[in-house]
Short mmCIF file of C-alpha atoms in Angstrom, two decimals:
data_model
loop_
_atom_site.label_atom_id
_atom_site.label_comp_id
_atom_site.label_asym_id
_atom_site.label_seq_id
_atom_site.Cartn_x
_atom_site.Cartn_y
_atom_site.Cartn_z
CA MET A 1 -202.52 39.82 -238.47
CA THR A 2 -203.86 38.05 -236.68
CA THR A 3 -205.94 38.08 -239.77
CA LEU A 4 -208.16 35.75 -238.74
CA SER A 5 -212.98 29.87 -245.23
CA ARG A 6 -214.42 29.38 -241.90
CA ARG A 7 -217.51 28.20 -244.25
CA GLY A 8 -217.02 24.50 -244.90
CA LEU A 9 -215.40 23.67 -241.57
CA LEU A 10 -217.76 23.52 -238.58
CA ALA A 11 -221.07 25.20 -238.09
CA ALA A 12 -222.02 24.09 -234.61
CA GLY A 13 -219.93 26.59 -232.66
CA GLY A 14 -219.27 26.03 -228.99
CA ALA A 15 -221.63 23.13 -228.89
CA VAL A 16 -219.11 20.98 -230.42
CA VAL A 17 -216.27 22.07 -228.05
CA VAL A 18 -218.59 21.11 -225.34
CA ALA A 19 -219.57 17.75 -226.84
CA ALA A 20 -215.97 16.36 -227.71
CA ALA A 21 -213.67 17.84 -224.70
CA THR A 22 -214.09 14.84 -222.48
CA SER A 23 -212.81 12.61 -225.12
CA ALA A 24 -210.48 14.60 -227.11
CA CYS A 25 -206.97 13.65 -226.76
CA SER A 26 -203.42 15.81 -227.99
CA VAL A 27 -202.01 14.16 -230.96
CA LYS A 28 -197.99 14.49 -231.20
CA GLU A 29 -194.91 12.56 -232.07
CA PRO A 30 -193.41 10.78 -229.08
CA SER A 31 -190.55 12.29 -227.13
CA SER A 32 -187.33 11.36 -228.47
CA SER A 33 -184.64 8.80 -227.03
CA SER A 34 -182.59 12.26 -226.55
CA GLY A 35 -184.77 13.05 -223.85
CA GLN A 36 -186.45 15.88 -226.23
CA LYS A 37 -190.45 16.57 -225.13
CA ALA A 38 -192.51 16.83 -228.13
CA ILE A 39 -195.37 19.50 -228.72
CA THR A 40 -197.81 20.51 -231.81
CA PHE A 41 -198.20 24.20 -232.16
CA LEU A 42 -200.86 25.39 -234.53
CA THR A 43 -200.49 28.57 -236.48
CA PHE A 44 -201.85 30.03 -239.25
CA GLU A 45 -200.60 31.77 -242.21
CA THR A 46 -200.89 35.28 -244.02
CA PRO A 47 -199.31 37.66 -246.52
CA ASN A 48 -197.25 39.14 -243.29
CA LEU A 49 -196.89 35.79 -241.22
CA THR A 50 -195.17 33.52 -243.67
CA PRO A 51 -194.05 29.78 -242.98
CA ALA A 52 -190.37 31.52 -242.96
CA TYR A 53 -191.52 33.77 -240.23
CA TRP A 54 -192.98 30.70 -238.17
CA ASP A 55 -189.99 28.52 -238.57
CA ALA A 56 -188.21 31.31 -237.59
CA ALA A 57 -189.84 31.87 -234.18
CA ILE A 58 -190.20 28.42 -233.37
CA LYS A 59 -186.66 28.01 -233.83
CA ARG A 60 -185.40 31.12 -231.60
CA VAL A 61 -187.55 29.11 -228.88
CA THR A 62 -185.97 25.78 -229.35
CA GLY A 63 -182.35 27.09 -229.61
CA LYS A 64 -182.30 28.13 -226.41
CA ASN A 65 -184.58 25.36 -225.28
CA PRO A 66 -183.33 22.31 -227.05
CA ASP A 67 -185.04 19.75 -224.80
CA ILE A 68 -188.54 21.14 -226.75
CA LYS A 69 -189.33 19.37 -229.96
CA VAL A 70 -192.22 21.38 -232.01
CA GLN A 71 -194.61 20.01 -234.59
CA LYS A 72 -195.73 22.80 -236.24
CA LEU A 73 -199.42 22.85 -237.49
CA VAL A 74 -200.72 25.25 -240.06
CA SER A 75 -204.68 26.08 -240.29
CA PRO A 76 -206.20 25.49 -244.05
CA THR A 77 -207.53 29.41 -243.73
CA ALA A 78 -205.94 32.30 -241.77
CA ASP A 79 -209.62 33.51 -240.67
CA GLY A 80 -210.56 29.92 -239.94
CA ARG A 81 -207.98 28.69 -237.28
CA THR A 82 -210.47 28.48 -234.29
CA ASP A 83 -212.72 26.72 -236.33
CA TYR A 84 -210.00 24.43 -237.49
CA ALA A 85 -209.26 23.93 -233.72
CA LYS A 86 -212.81 22.89 -233.09
CA GLN A 87 -212.22 20.44 -236.01
CA LEU A 88 -209.08 18.91 -234.34
CA LEU A 89 -210.61 18.74 -231.22
CA THR A 90 -213.51 16.79 -232.21
CA SER A 91 -211.47 14.40 -234.12
CA GLY A 92 -209.13 13.68 -230.93
CA GLN A 93 -206.22 15.74 -232.90
CA PHE A 94 -206.38 18.74 -230.39
CA PRO A 95 -202.72 20.70 -230.52
CA ASP A 96 -200.71 21.40 -227.47
CA VAL A 97 -200.27 25.07 -228.15
CA MET A 98 -202.23 27.14 -230.61
CA ILE A 99 -201.87 31.02 -231.38
CA ALA A 100 -204.65 33.49 -231.97
CA VAL A 101 -207.34 30.79 -231.42
CA SER A 102 -210.38 32.36 -229.64
CA PRO A 103 -210.84 30.73 -226.36
CA ALA A 104 -214.37 30.96 -226.03
CA GLY A 105 -216.08 27.45 -226.30
CA PHE A 106 -213.14 25.52 -225.42
CA ALA A 107 -212.26 27.05 -221.87
CA GLU A 108 -215.55 26.40 -220.74
CA ALA A 109 -215.39 22.86 -221.72
CA GLY A 110 -212.61 22.42 -219.94
CA ALA A 111 -209.99 21.89 -222.95
CA LEU A 112 -207.74 24.54 -222.05
CA TYR A 113 -204.99 25.44 -219.21
CA ALA A 114 -206.05 28.65 -216.88
CA TRP A 115 -202.65 30.54 -216.57
CA SER A 116 -201.82 31.28 -213.25
CA PRO A 117 -201.15 35.21 -212.13
CA ALA A 118 -197.37 34.24 -211.42
CA GLU A 119 -197.24 33.03 -215.13
CA LEU A 120 -198.73 36.25 -216.26
CA LYS A 121 -196.64 38.47 -214.41
CA ASP A 122 -194.59 39.69 -217.46
CA PHE A 123 -198.09 41.10 -219.25
CA VAL A 124 -199.01 44.56 -219.24
CA TYR A 125 -202.59 43.66 -218.91
CA PRO A 126 -202.69 39.87 -217.25
CA THR A 127 -206.81 40.28 -216.31
CA ALA A 128 -207.56 40.67 -219.82
CA ASN A 129 -210.20 38.78 -221.35
CA PRO A 130 -211.42 36.59 -218.38
CA ILE A 131 -213.73 34.05 -218.93
CA LYS A 132 -215.34 32.63 -215.92
CA GLY A 133 -212.79 34.29 -213.88
CA LYS A 134 -209.97 32.41 -215.33
CA TYR A 135 -207.33 33.47 -218.00
CA TYR A 136 -206.72 30.83 -220.92
CA GLN A 137 -205.14 33.13 -223.39
CA LEU A 138 -201.70 35.07 -222.92
CA PRO A 139 -202.59 38.76 -223.21
CA ALA A 140 -199.63 38.81 -225.47
CA ASN A 141 -200.27 41.92 -227.57
CA THR A 142 -202.47 44.74 -228.46
CA GLN A 143 -204.38 45.54 -231.68
CA THR A 144 -206.14 48.67 -232.96
CA ILE A 145 -209.43 47.61 -235.06
CA PRO A 146 -209.66 49.60 -237.06
CA PRO A 147 -207.30 52.60 -237.95
CA VAL A 148 -207.95 54.25 -241.07
CA TYR A 149 -205.02 54.04 -243.59
CA TYR A 150 -205.41 56.62 -246.38
CA ASN A 151 -203.60 57.61 -249.81
CA LYS A 152 -202.22 60.82 -249.07
CA PRO A 153 -202.05 62.19 -252.63
CA MET A 154 -205.53 61.25 -253.38
CA PHE A 155 -206.48 63.31 -250.18
CA ALA A 156 -204.74 66.24 -251.86
CA GLU A 157 -205.91 65.67 -255.23
CA ALA A 158 -209.64 65.98 -254.01
CA GLY A 159 -208.50 69.40 -251.73
CA ILE A 160 -208.50 67.14 -248.53
CA THR A 161 -206.30 69.16 -246.35
CA THR A 162 -206.82 67.77 -242.89
CA THR A 163 -207.85 64.43 -241.70
CA PRO A 164 -211.55 63.90 -240.30
CA THR A 165 -212.25 63.78 -236.99
CA THR A 166 -215.88 63.68 -237.29
CA TRP A 167 -218.31 61.70 -238.95
CA ALA A 168 -219.61 64.40 -241.04
CA GLN A 169 -215.88 65.47 -242.42
CA LEU A 170 -215.44 61.45 -243.25
CA LEU A 171 -218.38 61.57 -245.27
CA THR A 172 -217.36 65.19 -246.99
CA ALA A 173 -213.78 63.68 -247.76
CA ALA A 174 -215.49 60.43 -249.02
CA ALA A 175 -218.11 62.91 -251.65
CA ALA A 176 -214.91 64.80 -252.46
CA LEU A 177 -213.05 61.70 -253.28
CA LYS A 178 -215.59 60.17 -255.32
CA ALA A 179 -215.87 63.12 -257.33
CA LYS A 180 -212.48 62.94 -258.42
CA GLY A 181 -212.91 59.28 -259.46
CA ARG A 182 -211.57 57.72 -256.84
CA THR A 183 -213.29 54.87 -254.80
CA PRO A 184 -213.21 56.21 -251.08
CA PHE A 185 -213.22 52.94 -248.94
CA VAL A 186 -211.12 49.85 -249.76
CA VAL A 187 -213.11 46.63 -248.51
CA GLY A 188 -213.04 42.79 -248.97
CA GLY A 189 -214.46 39.61 -248.05
CA GLY A 190 -214.03 36.38 -250.06
CA LYS A 191 -212.69 33.38 -247.99
CA ASP A 192 -211.80 36.15 -245.55
CA ALA A 193 -215.01 37.61 -244.85
CA PHE A 194 -213.93 39.83 -241.62
CA ALA A 195 -212.57 42.26 -244.41
CA SER A 196 -216.17 43.23 -244.95
CA ALA A 197 -216.89 44.18 -241.70
CA MET A 198 -213.97 46.45 -240.53
CA ILE A 199 -215.54 49.49 -241.21
CA LEU A 200 -218.86 48.46 -239.02
CA ASP A 201 -216.46 47.17 -236.42
CA GLY A 202 -215.07 50.28 -236.28
CA ILE A 203 -218.63 52.16 -235.97
CA VAL A 204 -219.82 49.90 -233.21
CA SER A 205 -216.86 50.36 -231.21
CA VAL A 206 -216.98 54.26 -231.40
CA ASP A 207 -220.84 54.96 -231.34
CA ILE A 208 -222.03 52.24 -229.24
CA TYR A 209 -218.93 51.29 -227.12
CA GLY A 210 -218.00 54.63 -227.01
CA THR A 211 -220.76 55.64 -224.68
CA THR A 212 -221.63 52.15 -223.18
CA PRO A 213 -218.27 50.56 -222.87
CA ASP A 214 -220.44 47.44 -221.35
CA TRP A 215 -222.55 46.97 -224.12
CA MET A 216 -221.79 43.51 -224.91
CA THR A 217 -221.95 42.24 -221.37
CA ARG A 218 -225.47 43.98 -221.66
CA ARG A 219 -226.26 41.82 -225.02
CA ARG A 220 -225.13 38.80 -222.80
CA ALA A 221 -227.40 39.18 -219.94
CA GLY A 222 -230.12 40.34 -222.25
CA THR A 223 -231.29 43.69 -221.35
CA VAL A 224 -229.96 44.98 -225.21
CA LYS A 225 -230.49 43.75 -228.56
CA PHE A 226 -228.57 44.12 -231.81
CA SER A 227 -232.06 45.46 -233.25
CA ASP A 228 -232.15 48.31 -230.61
CA ALA A 229 -232.21 51.84 -231.87
CA ASP A 230 -228.53 52.70 -231.15
CA PHE A 231 -227.54 49.31 -232.90
CA THR A 232 -229.59 49.69 -236.02
CA ALA A 233 -228.49 53.16 -236.28
CA ALA A 234 -224.83 52.06 -236.36
CA LEU A 235 -225.60 49.62 -238.98
CA ALA A 236 -227.46 52.13 -240.69
CA LYS A 237 -224.52 54.48 -240.66
CA PHE A 238 -222.15 51.79 -242.38
CA ALA A 239 -225.18 50.46 -244.99
CA ASP A 240 -225.28 54.13 -246.11
CA LEU A 241 -221.72 54.23 -247.34
CA ALA A 242 -222.41 51.48 -249.46
CA ALA A 243 -225.84 53.14 -250.82
CA LYS A 244 -223.66 56.16 -251.32
CA GLY A 245 -221.33 54.52 -253.50
CA TYR A 246 -218.38 55.10 -251.14
CA LEU A 247 -217.70 51.60 -251.39
CA LYS A 248 -218.46 48.83 -253.98
CA ALA A 249 -220.38 45.82 -253.56
CA SER A 250 -218.27 43.87 -256.09
CA ASP A 251 -215.50 44.03 -253.77
CA VAL A 252 -216.60 41.68 -251.10
CA SER A 253 -215.40 38.81 -252.99
CA ARG A 254 -212.04 39.74 -252.78
CA ASP A 255 -209.93 38.20 -249.93
CA TYR A 256 -207.77 39.62 -247.79
CA ALA A 257 -204.25 39.72 -249.40
CA ALA A 258 -206.00 40.90 -253.03
CA THR A 259 -208.11 43.78 -250.70
CA GLU A 260 -204.67 44.65 -248.92
CA GLN A 261 -202.97 45.02 -252.27
CA ALA A 262 -205.64 46.61 -253.94
CA PHE A 263 -205.18 49.39 -251.60
CA LEU A 264 -201.50 49.38 -252.07
CA ASP A 265 -201.96 49.61 -255.78
CA GLY A 266 -203.86 52.97 -255.35
CA LYS A 267 -207.78 51.41 -256.45
CA GLY A 268 -208.86 53.38 -253.71
CA ALA A 269 -207.93 56.08 -250.88
CA MET A 270 -209.14 54.44 -247.75
CA TYR A 271 -208.30 51.50 -246.12
CA PRO A 272 -210.11 51.04 -242.67
CA MET A 273 -207.77 47.96 -241.41
CA GLY A 274 -206.33 46.54 -237.90
CA ASN A 275 -203.19 47.92 -237.04
CA TRP A 276 -201.36 44.71 -238.34
CA PHE A 277 -201.53 46.63 -242.25
CA ALA A 278 -198.82 48.64 -240.85
CA ALA A 279 -196.27 46.19 -240.91
CA ASN A 280 -197.06 45.65 -244.92
CA ALA A 281 -197.35 49.62 -245.47
CA ASP A 282 -194.09 50.13 -244.53
CA GLY A 283 -192.64 47.00 -245.78
CA LYS A 284 -194.05 46.44 -249.07
CA SER A 285 -193.63 48.40 -252.54
CA HIS A 286 -196.23 51.12 -253.62
CA SER A 287 -196.06 54.33 -255.37
CA PHE A 288 -197.64 56.93 -252.65
CA GLU A 289 -197.47 58.22 -248.97
CA ILE A 290 -199.56 56.35 -246.58
CA GLY A 291 -200.95 58.11 -243.56
CA VAL A 292 -203.11 56.60 -240.60
CA PHE A 293 -206.02 58.44 -238.58
CA ASN A 294 -208.50 57.21 -236.15
CA LEU A 295 -211.84 56.14 -237.44
CA PRO A 296 -214.15 59.37 -236.61
CA SER A 297 -217.00 59.79 -233.78
CA ALA A 298 -220.00 61.58 -234.55
CA ASP A 299 -218.90 64.41 -232.21
CA GLY A 300 -215.13 64.63 -232.71
CA ARG A 301 -214.37 63.34 -229.63
CA THR A 302 -211.65 60.47 -229.89
CA VAL A 303 -212.48 56.72 -229.31
CA VAL A 304 -210.26 53.81 -229.96
CA PRO A 305 -211.08 50.18 -230.50
CA ALA A 306 -208.50 48.17 -229.46
CA TYR A 307 -208.34 44.26 -228.39
CA THR A 308 -205.90 42.77 -226.47
CA GLY A 309 -204.83 39.31 -226.50
CA GLY A 310 -204.24 36.94 -229.54
CA GLY A 311 -201.90 35.07 -227.47
CA MET A 312 -201.04 31.35 -226.98
CA ILE A 313 -203.47 29.17 -225.21
CA VAL A 314 -202.44 25.61 -224.21
CA SER A 315 -204.46 22.37 -224.04
CA ALA A 316 -205.15 21.38 -220.67
CA LYS A 317 -204.91 17.51 -222.09
CA ALA A 318 -201.41 17.79 -223.58
CA ALA A 319 -199.37 15.18 -222.72
CA ASN A 320 -196.25 17.37 -221.84
CA LEU A 321 -197.74 20.34 -220.23
CA ASP A 322 -195.25 21.66 -218.64
CA THR A 323 -193.44 21.96 -221.99
CA ALA A 324 -196.24 23.30 -223.64
CA LYS A 325 -196.57 25.93 -221.17
CA ARG A 326 -192.82 26.74 -221.15
CA PHE A 327 -192.94 26.89 -224.88
CA ALA A 328 -195.65 29.54 -225.15
CA LEU A 329 -194.46 31.45 -222.31
CA ALA A 330 -190.74 31.57 -223.89
CA PHE A 331 -192.17 32.36 -227.25
CA GLN A 332 -194.63 35.33 -226.19
CA VAL A 333 -191.95 37.04 -224.28
CA ASP A 334 -188.70 37.06 -225.84
CA LYS A 335 -187.35 40.18 -227.19
CA THR A 336 -186.18 39.02 -230.65
CA GLN A 337 -189.72 37.41 -231.34
CA LEU A 338 -191.58 40.60 -230.03
CA ASP A 339 -189.48 42.62 -232.54
CA ALA A 340 -190.15 39.98 -235.26
CA SER A 341 -193.92 40.56 -234.75
CA VAL A 342 -193.60 44.44 -234.82
CA LYS A 343 -191.80 44.24 -238.25
CA ALA A 344 -193.72 41.24 -239.76
CA ASP A 345 -197.27 42.37 -238.50
CA GLY A 346 -197.34 45.65 -237.01
CA LEU A 347 -198.34 44.22 -233.31
CA ILE A 348 -198.28 46.38 -230.64
CA PRO A 349 -196.70 43.97 -227.82
CA ALA A 350 -198.14 44.12 -224.18
CA ILE A 351 -195.19 43.08 -222.92
CA LYS A 352 -193.82 45.27 -219.53
CA GLY A 353 -191.15 47.41 -220.45
CA TYR A 354 -191.05 46.97 -224.15
CA THR A 355 -190.36 49.41 -226.57
CA PRO A 356 -190.61 49.27 -230.30
CA PRO A 357 -187.25 49.30 -232.02
CA SER A 358 -186.57 52.63 -233.34
CA THR A 359 -185.92 51.30 -237.14
CA VAL A 360 -189.62 50.80 -237.34
CA GLY A 361 -191.46 52.79 -240.12
CA PRO A 362 -193.36 55.93 -240.11
CA VAL A 363 -196.84 54.15 -241.21
CA TYR A 364 -196.31 51.78 -237.97
CA ARG A 365 -195.04 54.63 -235.59
CA ALA A 366 -198.07 56.94 -236.49
CA GLY A 367 -200.14 54.09 -235.26
CA TYR A 368 -198.35 53.07 -232.31
CA ASP A 369 -198.58 56.88 -231.31
CA LEU A 370 -202.51 57.42 -231.83
CA TYR A 371 -202.91 54.49 -229.62
CA GLN A 372 -200.77 55.35 -226.97
CA GLN A 373 -202.17 58.87 -226.76
CA ALA A 374 -205.64 57.21 -226.52
CA VAL A 375 -204.20 54.98 -223.59
CA THR A 376 -202.85 58.21 -221.69
CA LYS A 377 -206.04 59.95 -222.26
CA ASN A 378 -208.38 56.77 -221.31
CA GLU A 379 -209.89 56.78 -224.85
CA VAL A 380 -209.70 53.31 -225.58
CA VAL A 381 -212.33 50.92 -225.63
CA HIS A 382 -212.82 47.27 -226.69
CA ALA A 383 -212.94 46.42 -230.44
CA PHE A 384 -216.28 44.99 -231.48
CA ARG A 385 -216.25 41.58 -232.91
CA TRP A 386 -212.66 40.88 -231.82
CA GLU A 387 -213.62 40.18 -228.23
CA THR A 388 -212.74 36.55 -226.94
CA ALA A 389 -213.85 36.15 -223.32
CA ASP A 390 -216.92 36.82 -221.32
CA ASP A 391 -217.46 40.28 -222.53
CA GLY A 392 -217.28 39.18 -226.06
CA LEU A 393 -219.46 37.65 -228.78
CA LEU A 394 -220.96 34.25 -228.52
CA PRO A 395 -218.90 31.49 -230.10
CA GLY A 396 -219.54 31.46 -233.63
CA MET A 397 -221.13 35.07 -233.91
CA THR A 398 -218.23 36.50 -235.42
CA ASP A 399 -219.03 34.88 -238.61
CA LYS A 400 -222.62 36.08 -238.38
CA VAL A 401 -221.51 39.41 -237.94
CA ASP A 402 -219.15 39.32 -241.39
CA ALA A 403 -222.43 37.88 -243.16
CA ALA A 404 -224.30 40.86 -241.76
CA ALA A 405 -221.98 43.37 -243.11
CA GLN A 406 -221.94 42.01 -246.50
CA ASP A 407 -225.59 41.89 -246.81
CA LEU A 408 -225.50 45.57 -245.81
CA ILE A 409 -223.03 46.44 -248.49
CA THR A 410 -224.89 44.78 -251.43
CA GLY A 411 -228.16 45.19 -250.44
CA ARG A 412 -229.50 42.01 -249.16
CA LYS A 413 -230.60 43.15 -245.89
CA ASN A 414 -231.63 46.66 -244.56
CA PRO A 415 -230.63 47.61 -241.34
CA ALA A 416 -233.58 46.59 -239.42
CA GLN A 417 -233.45 43.28 -241.05
CA ALA A 418 -229.70 42.84 -240.33
CA GLY A 419 -230.31 43.60 -236.77
CA ALA A 420 -233.06 41.12 -236.18
CA TYR A 421 -230.96 38.33 -238.15
CA LEU A 422 -228.09 39.25 -235.57
CA ASP A 423 -230.44 38.64 -232.86
CA ALA A 424 -231.85 35.67 -234.30
CA GLU A 425 -228.07 33.99 -234.62
CA TRP A 426 -227.58 34.83 -231.33
CA ALA A 427 -230.37 33.09 -230.09
CA LYS A 428 -229.22 30.02 -231.67
CA ALA A 429 -225.66 30.44 -230.38
CA GLY A 430 -227.28 29.64 -226.80
CA GLY A 431 -227.91 33.87 -225.93
#
């Protein structure tokens, strides 16, 4: 994944970045006497993206560019990589290259290199995720967030013969599954709190962005709020799933890896998760056939939330800046690396002319085809919570969305309280 605990690292958000940017410097090994130029590269690890995956990816680039020497850094947690980058910045150890780290806050503080149009020529969406008119993160891949993966035998057992296309049909399916003693939805949380919010992310994307695509831009302008009726209705829709027992409050303590494994072990019928799950759906052992469908809208209209970005960002103050840029671009457009990212993390590379290998698994192929159909029909919207630019959440707010989702699942907050909480946190974040 780009599965992204943040807890305990930094709570100050973008303000910390602004305060530190002017004095931070990169930490790196000195260039070697052989003429190599050294850079530091911040990665993260997940069940999909193992140390071996990153080591092989780095070696592919350095094998073709022997003058580049890479020191790999690893975030202590997968979900906390952006906060870890902030921590490194404040301590004067900002990496030269980072992957899947949100540029928000860093870019505004002048800590990041802005890519030129010529450098972005190989990307399908070169103008994705602008920050004040500039582009700081390579728009390397697309992720749909969240499709709904489901256990086909459990659906059949419950008498569900077609996948839901409306919210009412989804609720009917959940009721039928619960009647058979099955947990309808697998959710998680723990140190990877985003796993609690996946369904909520999808509801907001489909219900709100589906009718008001620029809702987040309006939120930044202060013309809409989280406590408004439409957003509160989305919160209520999510809370209703927990109230009906279609997901378990006790599961919010389960981390991402355990959540994925719970679905693969047959502990629930539906698993709303980013399309990165397709890699393990096709590659990990399980005893049932997995299908996938789009999270339904109220009226059956197809709305597919997606995020394009997630690629490399480069420190503007890297001592070997040209080398850092060359490494980042070479990493992102290498065909072998793109194929590896498809296999390991279920990504949809947003590189011109790229097509996935014919050997991809059936779950990946099904999700890929759903996305391509949505692109053709202009049915794609931003994925709420996952945006990283001027039309995204303010720095630090993703944690607050995750916390609100957990509070709705456990009943600690009702929808109105959750909306008010998000508005209050937004104000604290500078909105």
